[in-house]
XYZ file of C-alpha atoms in Angstrom:
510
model
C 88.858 29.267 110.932
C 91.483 27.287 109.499
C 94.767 26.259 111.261
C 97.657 27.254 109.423
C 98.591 30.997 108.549
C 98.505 31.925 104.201
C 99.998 34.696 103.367
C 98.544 37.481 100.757
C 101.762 39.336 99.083
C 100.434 42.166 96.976
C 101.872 42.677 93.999
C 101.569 46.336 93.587
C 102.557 46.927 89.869
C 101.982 49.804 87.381
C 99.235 47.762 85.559
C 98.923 47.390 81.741
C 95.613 46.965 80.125
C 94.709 46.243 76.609
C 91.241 46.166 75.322
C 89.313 42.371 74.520
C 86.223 42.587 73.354
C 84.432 39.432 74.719
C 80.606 38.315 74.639
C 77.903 38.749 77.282
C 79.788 42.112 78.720
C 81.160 45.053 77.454
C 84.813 45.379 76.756
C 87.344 43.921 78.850
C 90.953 45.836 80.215
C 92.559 42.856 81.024
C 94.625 43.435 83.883
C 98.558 42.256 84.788
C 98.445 43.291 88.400
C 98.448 40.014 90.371
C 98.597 38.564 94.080
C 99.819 35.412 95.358
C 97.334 33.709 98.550
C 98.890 30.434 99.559
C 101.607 29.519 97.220
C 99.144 30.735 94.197
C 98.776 33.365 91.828
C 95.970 34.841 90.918
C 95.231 38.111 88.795
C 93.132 40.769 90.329
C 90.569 42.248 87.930
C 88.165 45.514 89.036
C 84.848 45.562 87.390
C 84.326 48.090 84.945
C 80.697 49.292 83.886
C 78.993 46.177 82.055
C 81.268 43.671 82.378
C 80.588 40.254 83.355
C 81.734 37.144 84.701
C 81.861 35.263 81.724
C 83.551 38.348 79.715
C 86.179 38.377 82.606
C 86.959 35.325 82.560
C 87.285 34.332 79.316
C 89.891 37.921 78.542
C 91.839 35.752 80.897
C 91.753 32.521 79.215
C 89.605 30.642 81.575
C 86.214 29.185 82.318
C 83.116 31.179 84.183
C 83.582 28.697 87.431
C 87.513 29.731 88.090
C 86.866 33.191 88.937
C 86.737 34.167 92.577
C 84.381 36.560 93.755
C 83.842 38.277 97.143
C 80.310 38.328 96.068
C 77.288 36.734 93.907
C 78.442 37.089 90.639
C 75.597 37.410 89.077
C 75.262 40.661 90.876
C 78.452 42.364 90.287
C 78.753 46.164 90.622
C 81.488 48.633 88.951
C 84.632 48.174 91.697
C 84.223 44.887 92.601
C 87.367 42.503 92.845
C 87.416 39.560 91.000
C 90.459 36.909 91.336
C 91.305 34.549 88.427
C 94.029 31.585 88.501
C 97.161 32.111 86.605
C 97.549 28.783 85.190
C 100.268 29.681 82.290
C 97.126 30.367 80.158
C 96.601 32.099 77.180
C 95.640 35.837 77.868
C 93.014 38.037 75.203
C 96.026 40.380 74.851
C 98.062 37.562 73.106
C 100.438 36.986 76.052
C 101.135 33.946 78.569
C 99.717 34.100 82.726
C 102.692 33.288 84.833
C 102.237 29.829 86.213
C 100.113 29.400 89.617
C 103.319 29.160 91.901
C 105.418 31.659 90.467
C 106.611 34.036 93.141
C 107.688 37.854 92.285
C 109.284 39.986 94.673
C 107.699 42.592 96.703
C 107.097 45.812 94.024
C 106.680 48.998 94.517
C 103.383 51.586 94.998
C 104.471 54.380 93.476
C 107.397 56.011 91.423
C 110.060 58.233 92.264
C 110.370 60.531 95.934
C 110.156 64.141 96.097
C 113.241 65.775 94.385
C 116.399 65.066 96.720
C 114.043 63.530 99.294
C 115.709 59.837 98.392
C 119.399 61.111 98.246
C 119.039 62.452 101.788
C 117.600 59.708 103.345
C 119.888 57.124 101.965
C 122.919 59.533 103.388
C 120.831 59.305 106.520
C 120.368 55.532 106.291
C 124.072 54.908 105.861
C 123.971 56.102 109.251
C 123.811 53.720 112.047
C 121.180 55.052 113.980
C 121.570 53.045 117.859
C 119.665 55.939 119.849
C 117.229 55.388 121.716
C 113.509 57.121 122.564
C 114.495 57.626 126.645
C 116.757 54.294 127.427
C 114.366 51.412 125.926
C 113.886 51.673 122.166
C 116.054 51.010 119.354
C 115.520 53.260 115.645
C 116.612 51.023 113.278
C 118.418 52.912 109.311
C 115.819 52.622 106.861
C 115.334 49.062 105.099
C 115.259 50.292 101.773
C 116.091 54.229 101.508
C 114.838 54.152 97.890
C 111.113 53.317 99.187
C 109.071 53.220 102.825
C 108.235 49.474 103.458
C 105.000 48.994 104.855
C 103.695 45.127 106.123
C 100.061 44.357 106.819
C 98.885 42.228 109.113
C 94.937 41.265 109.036
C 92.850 38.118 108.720
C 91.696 38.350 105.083
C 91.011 34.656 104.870
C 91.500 34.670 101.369
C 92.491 31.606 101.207
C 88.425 30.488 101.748
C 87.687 32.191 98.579
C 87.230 28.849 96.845
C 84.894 27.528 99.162
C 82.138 30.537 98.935
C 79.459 29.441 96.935
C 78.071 31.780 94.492
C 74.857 31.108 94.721
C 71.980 33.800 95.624
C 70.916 31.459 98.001
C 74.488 31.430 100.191
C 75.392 34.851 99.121
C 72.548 36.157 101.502
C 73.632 34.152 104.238
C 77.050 36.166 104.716
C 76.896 36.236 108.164
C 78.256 32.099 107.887
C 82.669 30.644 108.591
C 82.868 30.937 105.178
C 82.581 34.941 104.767
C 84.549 35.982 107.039
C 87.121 36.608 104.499
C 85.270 39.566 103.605
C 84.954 40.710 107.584
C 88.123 43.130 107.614
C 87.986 44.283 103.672
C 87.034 47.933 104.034
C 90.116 48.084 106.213
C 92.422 47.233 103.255
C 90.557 49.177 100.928
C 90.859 52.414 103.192
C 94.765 51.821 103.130
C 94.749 51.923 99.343
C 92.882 54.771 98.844
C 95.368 56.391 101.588
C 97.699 55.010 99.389
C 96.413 56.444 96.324
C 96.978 59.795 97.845
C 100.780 59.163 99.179
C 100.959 58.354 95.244
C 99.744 60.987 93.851
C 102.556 63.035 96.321
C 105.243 61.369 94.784
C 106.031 59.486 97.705
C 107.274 56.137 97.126
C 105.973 53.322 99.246
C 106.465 49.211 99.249
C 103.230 47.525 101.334
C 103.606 43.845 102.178
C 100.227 42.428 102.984
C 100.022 39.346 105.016
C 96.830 37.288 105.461
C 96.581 35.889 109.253
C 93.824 33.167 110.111
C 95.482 31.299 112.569
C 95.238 32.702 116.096
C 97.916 30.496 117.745
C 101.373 31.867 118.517
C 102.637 29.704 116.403
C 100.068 30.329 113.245
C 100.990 33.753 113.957
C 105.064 33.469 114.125
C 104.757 31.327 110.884
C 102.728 34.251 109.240
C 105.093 37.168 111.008
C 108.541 35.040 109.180
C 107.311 33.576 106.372
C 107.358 36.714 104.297
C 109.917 38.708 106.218
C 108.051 41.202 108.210
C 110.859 41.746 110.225
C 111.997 43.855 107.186
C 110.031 46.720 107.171
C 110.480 50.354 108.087
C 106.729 49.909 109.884
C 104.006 47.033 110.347
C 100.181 47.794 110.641
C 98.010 45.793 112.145
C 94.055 44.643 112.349
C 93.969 41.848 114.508
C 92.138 40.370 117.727
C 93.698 40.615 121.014
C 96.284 36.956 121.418
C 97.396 37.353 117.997
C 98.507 40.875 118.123
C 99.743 40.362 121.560
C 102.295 37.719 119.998
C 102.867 40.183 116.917
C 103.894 43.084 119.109
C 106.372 40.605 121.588
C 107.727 39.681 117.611
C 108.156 43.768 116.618
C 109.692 44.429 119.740
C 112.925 41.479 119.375
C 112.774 42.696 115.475
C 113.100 46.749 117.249
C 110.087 47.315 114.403
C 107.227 49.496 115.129
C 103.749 47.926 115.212
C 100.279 49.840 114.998
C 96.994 49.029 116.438
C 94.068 50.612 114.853
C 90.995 49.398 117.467
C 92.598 48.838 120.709
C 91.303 50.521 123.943
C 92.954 49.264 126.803
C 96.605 50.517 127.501
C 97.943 47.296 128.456
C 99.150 47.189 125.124
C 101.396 49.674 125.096
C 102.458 48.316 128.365
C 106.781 47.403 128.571
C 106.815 48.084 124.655
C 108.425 51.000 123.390
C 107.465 49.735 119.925
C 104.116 49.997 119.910
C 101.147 52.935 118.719
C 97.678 52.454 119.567
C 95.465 54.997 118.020
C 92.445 54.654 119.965
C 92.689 57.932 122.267
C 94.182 57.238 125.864
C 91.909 57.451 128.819
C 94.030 60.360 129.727
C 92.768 62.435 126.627
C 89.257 61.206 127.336
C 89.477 62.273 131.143
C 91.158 65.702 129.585
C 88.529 66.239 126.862
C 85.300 65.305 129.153
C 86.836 67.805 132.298
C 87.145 70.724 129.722
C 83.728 70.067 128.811
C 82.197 70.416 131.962
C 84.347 73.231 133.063
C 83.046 75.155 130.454
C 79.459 74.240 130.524
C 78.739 72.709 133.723
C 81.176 74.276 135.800
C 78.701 74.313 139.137
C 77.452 71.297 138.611
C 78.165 68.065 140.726
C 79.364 65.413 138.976
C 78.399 61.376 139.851
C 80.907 58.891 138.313
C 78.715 55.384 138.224
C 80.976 52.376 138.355
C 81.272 48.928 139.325
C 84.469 48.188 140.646
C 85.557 46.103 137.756
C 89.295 45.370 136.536
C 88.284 46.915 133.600
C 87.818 50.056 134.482
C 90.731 50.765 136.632
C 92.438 52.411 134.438
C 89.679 55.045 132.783
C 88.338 55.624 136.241
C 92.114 56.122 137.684
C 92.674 58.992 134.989
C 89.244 60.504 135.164
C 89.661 61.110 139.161
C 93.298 62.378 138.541
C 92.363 64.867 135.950
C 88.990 66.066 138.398
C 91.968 66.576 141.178
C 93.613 68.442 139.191
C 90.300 70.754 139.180
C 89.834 71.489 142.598
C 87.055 73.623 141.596
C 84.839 70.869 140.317
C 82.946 68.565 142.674
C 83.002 64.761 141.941
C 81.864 61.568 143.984
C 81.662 57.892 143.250
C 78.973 55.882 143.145
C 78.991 51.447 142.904
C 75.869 50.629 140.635
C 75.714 47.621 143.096
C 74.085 50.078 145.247
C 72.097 52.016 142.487
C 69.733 53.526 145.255
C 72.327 56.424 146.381
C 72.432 57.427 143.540
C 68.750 57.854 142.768
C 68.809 59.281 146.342
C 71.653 61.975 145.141
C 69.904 62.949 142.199
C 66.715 64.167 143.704
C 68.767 66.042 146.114
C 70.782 67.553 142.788
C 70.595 69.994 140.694
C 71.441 69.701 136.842
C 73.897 66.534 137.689
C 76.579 65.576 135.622
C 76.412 61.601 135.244
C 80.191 60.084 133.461
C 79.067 56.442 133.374
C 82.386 54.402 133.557
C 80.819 50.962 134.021
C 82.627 48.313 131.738
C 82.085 44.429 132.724
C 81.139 41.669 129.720
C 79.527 42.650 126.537
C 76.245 41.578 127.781
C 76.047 43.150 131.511
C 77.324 46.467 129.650
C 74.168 46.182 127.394
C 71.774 46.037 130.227
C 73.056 48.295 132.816
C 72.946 50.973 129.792
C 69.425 50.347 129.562
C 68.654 50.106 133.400
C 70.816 53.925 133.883
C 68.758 55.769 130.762
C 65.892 54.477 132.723
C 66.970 56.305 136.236
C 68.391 59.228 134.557
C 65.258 59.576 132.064
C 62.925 59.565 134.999
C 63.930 62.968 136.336
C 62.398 64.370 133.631
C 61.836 68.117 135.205
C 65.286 68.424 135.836
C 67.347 65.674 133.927
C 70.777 65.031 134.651
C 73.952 65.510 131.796
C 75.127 62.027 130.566
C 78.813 61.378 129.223
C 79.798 58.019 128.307
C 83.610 57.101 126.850
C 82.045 54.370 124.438
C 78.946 55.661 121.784
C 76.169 53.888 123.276
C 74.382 54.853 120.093
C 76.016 52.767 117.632
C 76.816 49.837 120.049
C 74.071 49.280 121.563
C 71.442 48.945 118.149
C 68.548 48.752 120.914
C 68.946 51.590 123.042
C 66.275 54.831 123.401
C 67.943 57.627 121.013
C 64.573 59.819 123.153
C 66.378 59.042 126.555
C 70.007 60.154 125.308
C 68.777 63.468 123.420
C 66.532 64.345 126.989
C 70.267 63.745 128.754
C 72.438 65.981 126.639
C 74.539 62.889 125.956
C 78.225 63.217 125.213
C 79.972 60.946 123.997
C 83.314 60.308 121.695
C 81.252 59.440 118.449
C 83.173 56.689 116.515
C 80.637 57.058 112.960
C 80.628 58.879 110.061
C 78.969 62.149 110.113
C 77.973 63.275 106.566
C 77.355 67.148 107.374
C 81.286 66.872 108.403
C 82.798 67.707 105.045
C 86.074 65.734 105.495
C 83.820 62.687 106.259
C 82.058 63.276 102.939
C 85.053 63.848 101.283
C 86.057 60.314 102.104
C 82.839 58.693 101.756
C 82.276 59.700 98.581
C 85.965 58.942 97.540
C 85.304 55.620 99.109
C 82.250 55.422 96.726
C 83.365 56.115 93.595
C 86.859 53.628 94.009
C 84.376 50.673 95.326
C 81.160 51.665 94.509
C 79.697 51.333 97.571
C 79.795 53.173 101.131
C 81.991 52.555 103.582
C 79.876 50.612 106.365
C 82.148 51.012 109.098
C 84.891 53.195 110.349
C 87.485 50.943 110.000
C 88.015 52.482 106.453
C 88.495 55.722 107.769
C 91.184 54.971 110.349
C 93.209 52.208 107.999
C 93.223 55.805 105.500
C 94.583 57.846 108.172
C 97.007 55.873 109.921
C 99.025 55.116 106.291
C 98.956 59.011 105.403
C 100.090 60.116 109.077
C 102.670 57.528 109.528
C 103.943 57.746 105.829
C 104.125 61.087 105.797
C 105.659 61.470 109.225
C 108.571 58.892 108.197
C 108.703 60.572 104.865
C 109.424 64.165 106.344
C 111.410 63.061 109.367
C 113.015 60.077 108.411
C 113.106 57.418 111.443
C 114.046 60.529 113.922
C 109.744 60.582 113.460
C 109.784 57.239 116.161
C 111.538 59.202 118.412
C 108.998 62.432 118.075
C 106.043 61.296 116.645
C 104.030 64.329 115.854
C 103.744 65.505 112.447
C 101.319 68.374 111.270
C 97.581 66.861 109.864
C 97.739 65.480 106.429
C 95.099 67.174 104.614
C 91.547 64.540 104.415
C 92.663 62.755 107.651
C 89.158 61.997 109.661
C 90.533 61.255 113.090
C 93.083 63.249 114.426
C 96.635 61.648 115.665
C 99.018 63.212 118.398
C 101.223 60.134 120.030
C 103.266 60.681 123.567
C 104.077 57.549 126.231
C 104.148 58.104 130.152
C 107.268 56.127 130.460
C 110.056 55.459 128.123
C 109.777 51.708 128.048
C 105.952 52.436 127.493
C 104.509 52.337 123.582
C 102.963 55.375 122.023
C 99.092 56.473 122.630
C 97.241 59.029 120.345
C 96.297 61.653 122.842
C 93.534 63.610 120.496
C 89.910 62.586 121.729
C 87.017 64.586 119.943
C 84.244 65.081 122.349
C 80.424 65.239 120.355
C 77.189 66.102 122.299
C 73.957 64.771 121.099
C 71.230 67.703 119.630
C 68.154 67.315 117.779
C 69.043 63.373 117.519
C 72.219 64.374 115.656
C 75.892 64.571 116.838
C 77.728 67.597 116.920
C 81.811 68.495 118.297
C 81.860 69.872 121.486
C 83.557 73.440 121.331
């Protein structure tokens, strides 16, 4: 990973194409939408059907080996990206590329606001607005009441671009330093296509992407300043635990309000009013998994397997107050330390409930999965019900999909589901912008989390920071309802969506 911060500004134009028609490819739109990573310009071209790299690149005036691929460019498909240099060149279209260091000022997504939508909020932005959410937080007016600024923060690594070979022989061996620029990418390209909808709804938005590589405070301050984030109406985040823990101390002087897409743990949200986490709260888990077994296990006892680990303090602290709150359900704990008892209380059990809330290191969590589908799995005349808060399915790639269908397991499924039709709805949106599927669901939640916060700021103004709950934007995949405990607490998304494994496939629990 390098050492200093660069910073991607995306220079979201209306983009002008003219036709060049250029050997070894089909015709060329050469594009005048443009980004600048580190100090330099480049213009960003999408592959059309039967173009190619050397009909790319010379539309824009330049040789085959200056264009920038995030892929083998020998094997380009219709929605790749490929970068080229401006270098004050000579463009197919007869005009001049802006030099390399030329800087242009953040533009805007998309044109015009709903009828009288801008004149009201620029009314209410003239406004000082100094009230607080309970006696912590600060709403800031509006930074622009013409448009909704948006900053990214995420570790593109763009600025490696140069240094991935494009070779067949490298190109297969992605998982190397040098790809991790691509690591985070269906992130972004979720927010655009989120984006792309917010467009289409004549809303009118200004994103500011910024390109983080550096995990040091200081990397990170230098990134968070050097394109004023501190400016925005709203800054969205993808990054690793020490960096966004200095991003969030940053939002909360700058009284902005940060959101974390992946984070589970609550200390986040911990003595900063300013910041959302999406991942569900272990409150809404503990909710969702006590309905469940009220309504289908009501008589059953229920073992909660631990292992008395920091982490799990606070999951297992909610899950026993939400049980209490059910004095009709029967609970007792059990320290996998001592795995015997609760072999011991299963043969003595009927039709068990087992909510596994065991969470040490990556690699003990692995193995004690493993070990407990082997105990559970051997009561195979009268097997016990299993309910996990992580999907042991997709993390663990290993584990006996025969073992968790005999269980009944329930889980909170974090993967697409393609007989959900607003999953397919996105996947094959996602398909037919990039031409591939998304791989992961960090598409999915980068597309939500710019519609619902968008829209909420767009219908509410700011007064949406101080109640943040806004009715579904049609094609969201993961539901979002924020409340905080304590007023000098951040925001958690209390909608969990409980799915119980049948015929090896993963349906909602009703």
């Amino acid at each position: 990973m390098m050492k200093k911060p660069f910073v991607l500004l995306f220079l979201l134009t209306l983009t002008t194409f003219v036709w060049a028609q250029m050997p070894g490819g089909a015709s060329v739109h050469v594009s005048h939408k443009t980004q600048v990573v580190n100090g330099k310009r480049y213009f960003v071209h999408i592959v059309d059907r039967g173009q190619t790299v050397y009909a790319i690149s010379r539309a824009y005036g330049l040789k085959e080996v200056e264009a920038v691929t995030k892929k083998d460019i020998h094997f380009l498909q219709i929605g790749d990206t490929v970068w080229l240099p401006c270098k004050g060149q000579k463009l197919s279209d007869g005009t001049t590329a802006p030099q390399a260091t030329d800087r242009t000022p953040q533009t805007e997504v998309s044109q015009g606001t709903p009828n009288g939508q801008a004149a009201a909020e620029q009314t209410a932005a003239g406004a000082q607005q100094e009230e607080p959410i309970g006696p912590v937080a600060t709403i800031r007016p509006r930074v622009n009441p013409q448009s909704i600024v948006v900053s990214l923060m995420m570790p593109l690594n763009l600025s490696q671009m140069d240094k991935i070979s494009t070779s067949k022989f490298d190109v297969e061996q992605r998982g190397k330093t040098t790809y991790k620029s691509l690591e985070f990418i269906q992130f972004y390209e979720g927010l655009l296509l989120g984006l792309d909808k917010l467009e289409k709804q004549g809303y009118n938005v200004t994103l500011n992407v910024v390109d983080v590589e550096g995990a040091s405070d200081e990397e990170v301050e230098r990134a968070f300043n050097s394109h004023n984030v501190a400016q925005s109406d709203l800054l969205i985040t993808m990054l690793t635990r020490q960096p966004f823990r200095k991003v969030a101390q940053l939002a909360r002087d700058a009284q902005l309000f940060v959101v974390n897409p992946v984070a589970d743990r609550p200390e986040i949200v911990k003595d900063n009013p300013y910041v959302f986490k999406c991942m569900p709260s272990y409150q809404a888990y503990a909710k969702r998994t006590v309905q469940a077994i009220q309504a289908s296990h009501p008589n059953s006892p229920i073992f909660i397997v631990h292992a008395k680990g920091k982490g799990e303090t606070a999951a297992l602290d909610a899950l026993t107050d939400e049980l209490q709150a059910h004095p009709s359900l029967s609970y007792s704990l059990f320290d996998w330390s001592q795995p015997s008892k609760l072999t011991n209380a299963l043969k003595s059990s009927s039709q068990a409930v087992v909510i596994s809330m065991y969470d040490q290191d990556k690699s003990k969590n692995r193995i004690y999965a493993s070990q407990l589908l082997n105990k559970l799995s051997a009561f195979k005349s009268n097997p016990p019900y299993l309910y996990t808060y992580d999907d042991w399915s997709t993390l663990y790639s290993d584990i006996d999909f025969a073992q968790l269908q005999m269980l009944n397991y329930s889980t909170f499924y974090r993967d697409w589901l393609p007989a959900n039709e607003t999953h397919k709805e996105f996947i094959d949106l996602f398909s037919e912008r990039f031409s591939t599927e998304p791989t992961d669901v960090y598409s999915g939640m980068a597309h939500d989390i710019i519609l619902y916060f968008v829209t909420g700021l767009q219908q509410k103004g700011t007064e949406f920071f101080r109640s943040p709950i806004i009715a579904t934007p049609r094609g969201m995949i993961y539901p979002l309802s924020f409340s905080h405990s304590r007023a000098d607490y951040g925001y958690e998304n209390q909608y969990a969506i409980l799915y119980r494994m049948s015929d090896f496939h993963f349906n909602p629990v009703q």
